[in-house]
Amino acid sequence: MIKSLRPLFFASLLLPLALPVSAAPINTALSPNVEKALKASKLQDNALSLVLIPLNGPGTPTVFNADVSVNPASTMKLVTTYAALEMLGPNHQWKTEFYTDGTLSGGILNGNLYLKGGGDPKLNMEKLWLLMRDLRANGVTQITGDLVLDRGFFMQPQLPQFNDDGNDENKPFLVKPDSLMVNLKALRFVARNDNGKVLVSVEPPIATVRIDNQVKAINSKQCTGGVRYNPVTQPDGSVNVTVGGQLGEGCSSQTYLSLLDHATYTAGAVRAIWKELGGSIQGRDRLAPTPKDAKVLARAFSPDLAEIIRDINKYSNNTMAQQLFLSLGQRFRNDADG
């Protein structure tokens, strides 16, 4: 299937240059709706370059500023995802696994619990919960050792900085890739005015994120005003989030922020879920490779690559695209590549 699409893909790139003058008429003007959208965004016509080509049935090609060099921006994700389909295959999956170097007796795991990442771009909280539910179903309740994160799957080069939206490191779409990325490292904050009292919660409930709720409840049915979040990272790596503003009766507000490094977020998410499942981890959190003789306790697989690519391109997800890029390098990179 993929090989059959290859000629069409490259032909579509060359077609705007190859259409003869005597071919079907070509539209070189923008539609009124596009013109309106450009004006609404305060953009000039020369800010847009496009080529629209009918693939099936009748239609008139549209070519506008097609010979102008522009920044490809997020359309470059098409190159990454096409390469992944060609090289990894549409059914490729990533795996995430729990291992131990200890022994299990009576629900007590005497040893360390290793969480080995495989670069899954879509390891969300639900998938992590299911994986840990399998761990619980396999008889594990208490863990006497450490929670050890194995993030060695990717060999990460020095990637160029992605400077967008002021390079605000708290923006979820600027999260950098990681072998053991969970939930795109996003924290969901929700503020609700319930009977004149504002409640603020965070999901997942990671212990190293502390909330200072200073939001004022106002006697108004209109959900105006706003809620502001001011995170401050502490020397120990925890984050204090001061939440301010005001919220009307019955109103709610939510936002997503990235406030922790990958290791702290993942370990915190694991501990939060394990606590909900009635388990405990007595040791500390640390980073280390999984021992070669460790025993697997539970394993989860990602959706197929074809499904993940739909998410990457539909939502233009920067972090997932970088995960995919590094997955290609992990599979095909060799020493000669430098």
CSV table of C-alpha atoms in Angstrom, one decimal:
chain,number,residue,atom,x,y,z
A,1,MET,CA,0.0,0.0,0.0
A,2,ILE,CA,2.8,2.4,1.0
A,3,LYS,CA,4.9,1.7,-2.0
A,4,SER,CA,1.9,2.2,-4.3
A,5,LEU,CA,1.5,5.7,-2.9
A,6,ARG,CA,5.1,6.7,-3.3
A,7,PRO,CA,4.8,7.7,-7.0
A,8,LEU,CA,1.6,9.7,-6.3
A,9,PHE,CA,3.3,11.5,-3.4
A,10,PHE,CA,6.3,12.7,-5.5
A,11,ALA,CA,4.1,13.4,-8.5
A,12,SER,CA,1.9,15.7,-6.4
A,13,LEU,CA,5.0,17.7,-5.5
A,14,LEU,CA,6.1,18.1,-9.1
A,15,LEU,CA,2.6,18.5,-10.7
A,16,PRO,CA,2.4,22.3,-10.2
A,17,LEU,CA,5.6,22.7,-12.2
A,18,ALA,CA,4.6,20.2,-14.8
A,19,LEU,CA,1.1,21.3,-15.8
A,20,PRO,CA,1.3,22.5,-19.4
A,21,VAL,CA,-0.4,25.7,-20.5
A,22,SER,CA,-2.7,23.7,-22.7
A,23,ALA,CA,-3.9,21.5,-19.9
A,24,ALA,CA,-7.2,22.1,-18.0
A,25,PRO,CA,-7.7,25.6,-16.7
A,26,ILE,CA,-5.9,26.6,-13.5
A,27,ASN,CA,-7.4,28.9,-10.9
A,28,THR,CA,-4.9,31.4,-9.6
A,29,ALA,CA,-7.2,33.4,-7.3
A,30,LEU,CA,-8.2,32.8,-3.7
A,31,SER,CA,-11.8,32.0,-2.8
A,32,PRO,CA,-13.8,34.7,-1.0
A,33,ASN,CA,-13.8,32.6,2.2
A,34,VAL,CA,-10.0,32.3,2.2
A,35,GLU,CA,-9.6,36.1,1.5
A,36,LYS,CA,-11.9,36.8,4.4
A,37,ALA,CA,-9.9,34.5,6.7
A,38,LEU,CA,-6.7,36.2,5.8
A,39,LYS,CA,-8.2,39.6,6.5
A,40,ALA,CA,-9.6,38.4,9.8
A,41,SER,CA,-6.1,37.2,10.7
A,42,LYS,CA,-4.6,40.5,9.5
A,43,LEU,CA,-2.4,38.7,6.9
A,44,GLN,CA,-1.5,39.9,3.4
A,45,ASP,CA,-2.2,37.6,0.4
A,46,ASN,CA,1.5,37.1,-0.1
A,47,ALA,CA,1.7,35.4,3.3
A,48,LEU,CA,0.0,32.3,1.8
A,49,SER,CA,1.3,29.8,-0.7
A,50,LEU,CA,-0.9,26.9,-1.7
A,51,VAL,CA,-1.5,24.2,-4.4
A,52,LEU,CA,-4.9,22.4,-4.5
A,53,ILE,CA,-5.1,19.5,-6.9
A,54,PRO,CA,-8.2,17.3,-7.4
A,55,LEU,CA,-7.3,13.7,-6.9
A,56,ASN,CA,-10.6,12.1,-7.9
A,57,GLY,CA,-13.2,13.3,-10.3
A,58,PRO,CA,-13.6,16.7,-12.0
A,59,GLY,CA,-12.2,19.9,-10.6
A,60,THR,CA,-10.0,22.9,-11.2
A,61,PRO,CA,-6.5,23.0,-9.7
A,62,THR,CA,-5.8,26.1,-7.6
A,63,VAL,CA,-2.2,27.5,-7.7
A,64,PHE,CA,-1.4,30.6,-5.6
A,65,ASN,CA,2.1,31.8,-4.9
A,66,ALA,CA,3.3,28.2,-5.6
A,67,ASP,CA,6.7,29.3,-6.8
A,68,VAL,CA,7.5,31.5,-3.8
A,69,SER,CA,9.9,30.1,-1.2
A,70,VAL,CA,8.3,30.1,2.3
A,71,ASN,CA,8.8,28.5,5.7
A,72,PRO,CA,7.2,25.0,5.4
A,73,ALA,CA,6.3,25.1,9.1
A,74,SER,CA,4.2,22.2,10.3
A,75,THR,CA,3.8,20.8,6.8
A,76,MET,CA,7.2,19.2,7.4
A,77,LYS,CA,5.4,16.8,9.7
A,78,LEU,CA,4.2,15.2,6.4
A,79,VAL,CA,7.8,14.3,5.6
A,80,THR,CA,8.4,12.8,9.0
A,81,THR,CA,5.2,10.8,9.1
A,82,TYR,CA,5.6,9.6,5.5
A,83,ALA,CA,9.1,8.4,6.3
A,84,ALA,CA,7.8,6.6,9.3
A,85,LEU,CA,5.1,4.8,7.3
A,86,GLU,CA,7.7,3.8,4.7
A,87,MET,CA,10.4,2.7,7.1
A,88,LEU,CA,8.5,1.4,10.2
A,89,GLY,CA,5.3,0.3,8.6
A,90,PRO,CA,1.7,1.3,9.4
A,91,ASN,CA,1.4,-1.5,12.0
A,92,HIS,CA,4.4,-0.5,14.1
A,93,GLN,CA,3.9,-0.3,17.8
A,94,TRP,CA,5.9,1.0,20.8
A,95,LYS,CA,6.0,-0.9,24.1
A,96,THR,CA,6.3,0.2,27.7
A,97,GLU,CA,7.2,-2.4,30.3
A,98,PHE,CA,7.5,-3.0,34.1
A,99,TYR,CA,10.4,-5.2,35.3
A,100,THR,CA,11.8,-6.2,38.6
A,101,ASP,CA,15.1,-7.5,39.9
A,102,GLY,CA,13.5,-8.9,43.0
A,103,THR,CA,11.1,-11.6,44.1
A,104,LEU,CA,7.3,-11.6,44.6
A,105,SER,CA,5.8,-13.2,47.7
A,106,GLY,CA,2.3,-12.7,49.1
A,107,GLY,CA,1.7,-9.5,47.2
A,108,ILE,CA,5.1,-8.0,48.3
A,109,LEU,CA,7.7,-7.3,45.7
A,110,ASN,CA,11.0,-7.5,47.5
A,111,GLY,CA,13.2,-5.5,45.1
A,112,ASN,CA,13.1,-2.6,42.7
A,113,LEU,CA,10.4,-1.8,40.2
A,114,TYR,CA,11.7,-0.7,36.8
A,115,LEU,CA,9.6,1.2,34.3
A,116,LYS,CA,11.3,0.8,30.9
A,117,GLY,CA,10.2,3.4,28.2
A,118,GLY,CA,10.0,2.5,24.6
A,119,GLY,CA,9.4,6.0,23.1
A,120,ASP,CA,5.6,5.6,22.9
A,121,PRO,CA,4.3,9.0,21.6
A,122,LYS,CA,0.8,8.3,23.0
A,123,LEU,CA,1.3,6.9,26.5
A,124,ASN,CA,-1.5,8.8,28.2
A,125,MET,CA,-2.8,8.5,31.7
A,126,GLU,CA,-5.5,5.9,30.8
A,127,LYS,CA,-2.9,3.6,29.1
A,128,LEU,CA,-0.5,4.0,32.1
A,129,TRP,CA,-3.4,3.2,34.5
A,130,LEU,CA,-4.3,0.0,32.5
A,131,LEU,CA,-0.6,-1.1,32.5
A,132,MET,CA,-0.4,-0.6,36.3
A,133,ARG,CA,-3.8,-2.4,36.7
A,134,ASP,CA,-2.1,-5.4,34.9
A,135,LEU,CA,0.8,-5.1,37.4
A,136,ARG,CA,-1.7,-5.1,40.3
A,137,ALA,CA,-3.6,-8.1,38.7
A,138,ASN,CA,-0.3,-10.0,38.6
A,139,GLY,CA,-0.2,-10.0,42.3
A,140,VAL,CA,1.9,-6.9,43.1
A,141,THR,CA,0.7,-4.7,46.0
A,142,GLN,CA,3.7,-3.5,48.0
A,143,ILE,CA,7.1,-2.6,46.5
A,144,THR,CA,10.0,-2.6,49.0
A,145,GLY,CA,12.6,-1.2,46.7
A,146,ASP,CA,12.9,1.9,44.4
A,147,LEU,CA,10.9,3.1,41.5
A,148,VAL,CA,13.5,3.1,38.7
A,149,LEU,CA,12.9,4.9,35.4
A,150,ASP,CA,14.7,3.6,32.4
A,151,ARG,CA,14.8,6.4,29.8
A,152,GLY,CA,17.6,5.0,27.6
A,153,PHE,CA,15.6,4.0,24.6
A,154,PHE,CA,16.4,7.1,22.6
A,155,MET,CA,19.8,8.3,21.6
A,156,GLN,CA,19.0,12.0,21.6
A,157,PRO,CA,21.2,14.3,19.5
A,158,GLN,CA,21.4,18.0,20.3
A,159,LEU,CA,18.1,19.0,18.7
A,160,PRO,CA,17.6,22.6,17.7
A,161,GLN,CA,15.5,24.8,20.0
A,162,PHE,CA,11.9,25.1,19.0
A,163,ASN,CA,11.2,28.8,19.7
A,164,ASP,CA,7.5,29.5,19.4
A,165,ASP,CA,5.1,31.5,21.5
A,166,GLY,CA,8.0,33.2,23.3
A,167,ASN,CA,9.6,29.8,23.9
A,168,ASP,CA,7.4,29.5,27.0
A,169,GLU,CA,8.5,26.2,28.6
A,170,ASN,CA,5.2,25.9,30.4
A,171,LYS,CA,3.3,25.5,27.1
A,172,PRO,CA,2.3,21.8,26.5
A,173,PHE,CA,3.0,22.0,22.8
A,174,LEU,CA,6.6,22.9,23.5
A,175,VAL,CA,7.3,19.7,25.5
A,176,LYS,CA,10.5,18.0,24.4
A,177,PRO,CA,10.6,14.3,23.5
A,178,ASP,CA,11.6,11.6,25.9
A,179,SER,CA,11.9,7.8,25.9
A,180,LEU,CA,9.5,7.6,28.8
A,181,MET,CA,7.1,10.4,28.1
A,182,VAL,CA,3.7,10.2,29.8
A,183,ASN,CA,0.6,12.1,28.9
A,184,LEU,CA,2.7,14.6,26.9
A,185,LYS,CA,3.9,15.8,30.3
A,186,ALA,CA,0.7,17.9,30.7
A,187,LEU,CA,-1.0,18.9,33.9
A,188,ARG,CA,-4.7,19.8,33.7
A,189,PHE,CA,-5.7,22.5,36.2
A,190,VAL,CA,-9.5,23.0,36.8
A,191,ALA,CA,-11.0,25.8,38.9
A,192,ARG,CA,-14.7,25.6,39.8
A,193,ASN,CA,-17.0,28.0,41.7
A,194,ASP,CA,-19.3,25.6,43.7
A,195,ASN,CA,-21.8,27.4,45.9
A,196,GLY,CA,-19.6,30.4,46.4
A,197,LYS,CA,-16.4,28.5,47.0
A,198,VAL,CA,-13.7,28.1,44.4
A,199,LEU,CA,-12.0,24.7,44.3
A,200,VAL,CA,-8.8,24.2,42.3
A,201,SER,CA,-7.6,20.7,41.3
A,202,VAL,CA,-4.8,19.3,39.2
A,203,GLU,CA,-4.8,16.0,37.2
A,204,PRO,CA,-2.8,13.9,37.6
A,205,PRO,CA,-2.5,14.6,41.3
A,206,ILE,CA,1.3,14.6,41.5
A,207,ALA,CA,2.6,15.2,45.0
A,208,THR,CA,5.3,17.6,43.9
A,209,VAL,CA,2.8,20.1,42.5
A,210,ARG,CA,1.3,22.2,45.3
A,211,ILE,CA,-1.6,24.7,44.8
A,212,ASP,CA,-2.0,28.0,46.5
A,213,ASN,CA,-5.7,28.8,45.8
A,214,GLN,CA,-6.3,32.6,45.9
A,215,VAL,CA,-9.2,32.7,43.4
A,216,LYS,CA,-12.1,34.9,44.5
A,217,ALA,CA,-15.7,33.7,44.1
A,218,ILE,CA,-17.9,36.5,42.8
A,219,ASN,CA,-21.7,36.7,42.9
A,220,SER,CA,-22.2,36.8,39.2
A,221,LYS,CA,-23.8,34.3,36.7
A,222,GLN,CA,-21.6,35.6,33.9
A,223,CYS,CA,-18.4,33.6,33.5
A,224,THR,CA,-16.3,36.7,32.9
A,225,GLY,CA,-13.0,37.7,34.4
A,226,GLY,CA,-10.4,34.9,34.4
A,227,VAL,CA,-8.2,32.6,36.4
A,228,ARG,CA,-4.4,33.1,36.4
A,229,TYR,CA,-1.7,30.5,37.1
A,230,ASN,CA,1.7,31.5,38.4
A,231,PRO,CA,4.0,28.5,38.8
A,232,VAL,CA,7.3,28.8,40.7
A,233,THR,CA,9.8,26.0,40.7
A,234,GLN,CA,11.4,25.3,44.0
A,235,PRO,CA,15.1,24.2,44.6
A,236,ASP,CA,14.0,20.6,45.2
A,237,GLY,CA,12.3,20.4,41.8
A,238,SER,CA,8.7,20.7,43.2
A,239,VAL,CA,6.4,23.5,41.9
A,240,ASN,CA,4.2,25.9,43.8
A,241,VAL,CA,1.4,27.2,41.7
A,242,THR,CA,-0.4,30.3,42.9
A,243,VAL,CA,-3.9,30.5,41.3
A,244,GLY,CA,-5.5,33.9,41.3
A,245,GLY,CA,-8.3,35.8,39.6
A,246,GLN,CA,-12.0,35.5,40.1
A,247,LEU,CA,-14.8,33.1,39.0
A,248,GLY,CA,-18.6,33.6,38.8
A,249,GLU,CA,-21.2,31.3,40.4
A,250,GLY,CA,-21.4,28.0,38.6
A,251,CYS,CA,-18.5,28.8,36.4
A,252,SER,CA,-15.4,26.8,35.7
A,253,SER,CA,-12.0,27.3,34.1
A,254,GLN,CA,-9.3,24.9,32.9
A,255,THR,CA,-5.9,25.1,31.5
A,256,TYR,CA,-3.0,22.8,30.6
A,257,LEU,CA,0.5,23.5,31.7
A,258,SER,CA,3.9,21.6,31.6
A,259,LEU,CA,5.7,22.4,34.8
A,260,LEU,CA,7.9,19.3,35.7
A,261,ASP,CA,10.7,17.5,34.0
A,262,HIS,CA,10.0,14.2,32.4
A,263,ALA,CA,11.4,12.1,35.2
A,264,THR,CA,9.6,13.9,38.0
A,265,TYR,CA,6.3,13.9,36.1
A,266,THR,CA,6.4,10.2,35.2
A,267,ALA,CA,7.4,9.1,38.7
A,268,GLY,CA,4.7,11.3,40.2
A,269,ALA,CA,2.1,9.9,37.8
A,270,VAL,CA,3.1,6.3,38.6
A,271,ARG,CA,3.0,6.9,42.4
A,272,ALA,CA,-0.4,8.6,42.1
A,273,ILE,CA,-2.0,5.8,40.1
A,274,TRP,CA,-0.4,3.1,42.3
A,275,LYS,CA,-1.8,4.8,45.4
A,276,GLU,CA,-5.3,4.9,43.9
A,277,LEU,CA,-4.9,1.1,43.2
A,278,GLY,CA,-4.1,0.5,46.8
A,279,GLY,CA,-0.4,-0.1,46.4
A,280,SER,CA,2.7,1.4,48.0
A,281,ILE,CA,6.3,2.0,47.0
A,282,GLN,CA,8.7,2.3,49.9
A,283,GLY,CA,11.8,3.3,48.0
A,284,ARG,CA,12.9,6.5,46.2
A,285,ASP,CA,12.7,7.5,42.6
A,286,ARG,CA,15.8,7.3,40.5
A,287,LEU,CA,17.1,6.8,36.9
A,288,ALA,CA,19.0,3.7,35.8
A,289,PRO,CA,19.0,1.1,33.0
A,290,THR,CA,17.0,-2.1,33.4
A,291,PRO,CA,19.2,-5.1,34.4
A,292,LYS,CA,19.6,-7.6,31.6
A,293,ASP,CA,18.4,-10.4,34.0
A,294,ALA,CA,15.3,-8.5,35.2
A,295,LYS,CA,12.0,-10.2,34.9
A,296,VAL,CA,9.1,-8.6,33.1
A,297,LEU,CA,5.9,-8.0,35.2
A,298,ALA,CA,3.6,-6.2,32.8
A,299,ARG,CA,3.7,-4.8,29.3
A,300,ALA,CA,1.6,-2.4,27.2
A,301,PHE,CA,1.6,-1.6,23.5
A,302,SER,CA,0.8,1.7,21.8
A,303,PRO,CA,-1.8,2.1,19.1
A,304,ASP,CA,-0.6,1.3,15.5
A,305,LEU,CA,1.6,3.9,13.8
A,306,ALA,CA,-1.2,4.6,11.3
A,307,GLU,CA,-3.5,5.8,14.1
A,308,ILE,CA,-0.8,7.8,15.9
A,309,ILE,CA,0.1,9.6,12.6
A,310,ARG,CA,-3.5,10.7,12.3
A,311,ASP,CA,-3.2,12.4,15.6
A,312,ILE,CA,0.2,14.0,14.7
A,313,ASN,CA,-1.0,15.5,11.5
A,314,LYS,CA,-4.6,16.4,12.5
A,315,TYR,CA,-3.6,18.2,15.6
A,316,SER,CA,-0.1,19.2,14.4
A,317,ASN,CA,1.4,17.8,17.5
A,318,ASN,CA,5.1,18.9,17.8
A,319,THR,CA,6.1,16.6,20.6
A,320,MET,CA,4.6,13.5,19.1
A,321,ALA,CA,6.3,14.3,15.7
A,322,GLN,CA,9.7,14.6,17.5
A,323,GLN,CA,9.0,11.2,19.3
A,324,LEU,CA,8.5,9.7,15.8
A,325,PHE,CA,11.6,11.3,14.4
A,326,LEU,CA,13.7,9.9,17.3
A,327,SER,CA,12.0,6.5,16.9
A,328,LEU,CA,13.3,6.4,13.3
A,329,GLY,CA,16.8,7.2,14.6
A,330,GLN,CA,16.6,4.6,17.2
A,331,ARG,CA,15.8,1.9,14.7
A,332,PHE,CA,18.0,2.9,11.8
A,333,ARG,CA,20.8,5.2,13.1
A,334,ASN,CA,24.3,3.7,13.1
A,335,ASP,CA,27.8,4.8,14.2
A,336,ALA,CA,28.6,6.0,10.7
A,337,ASP,CA,25.9,8.7,11.1
A,338,GLY,CA,28.0,10.5,13.6
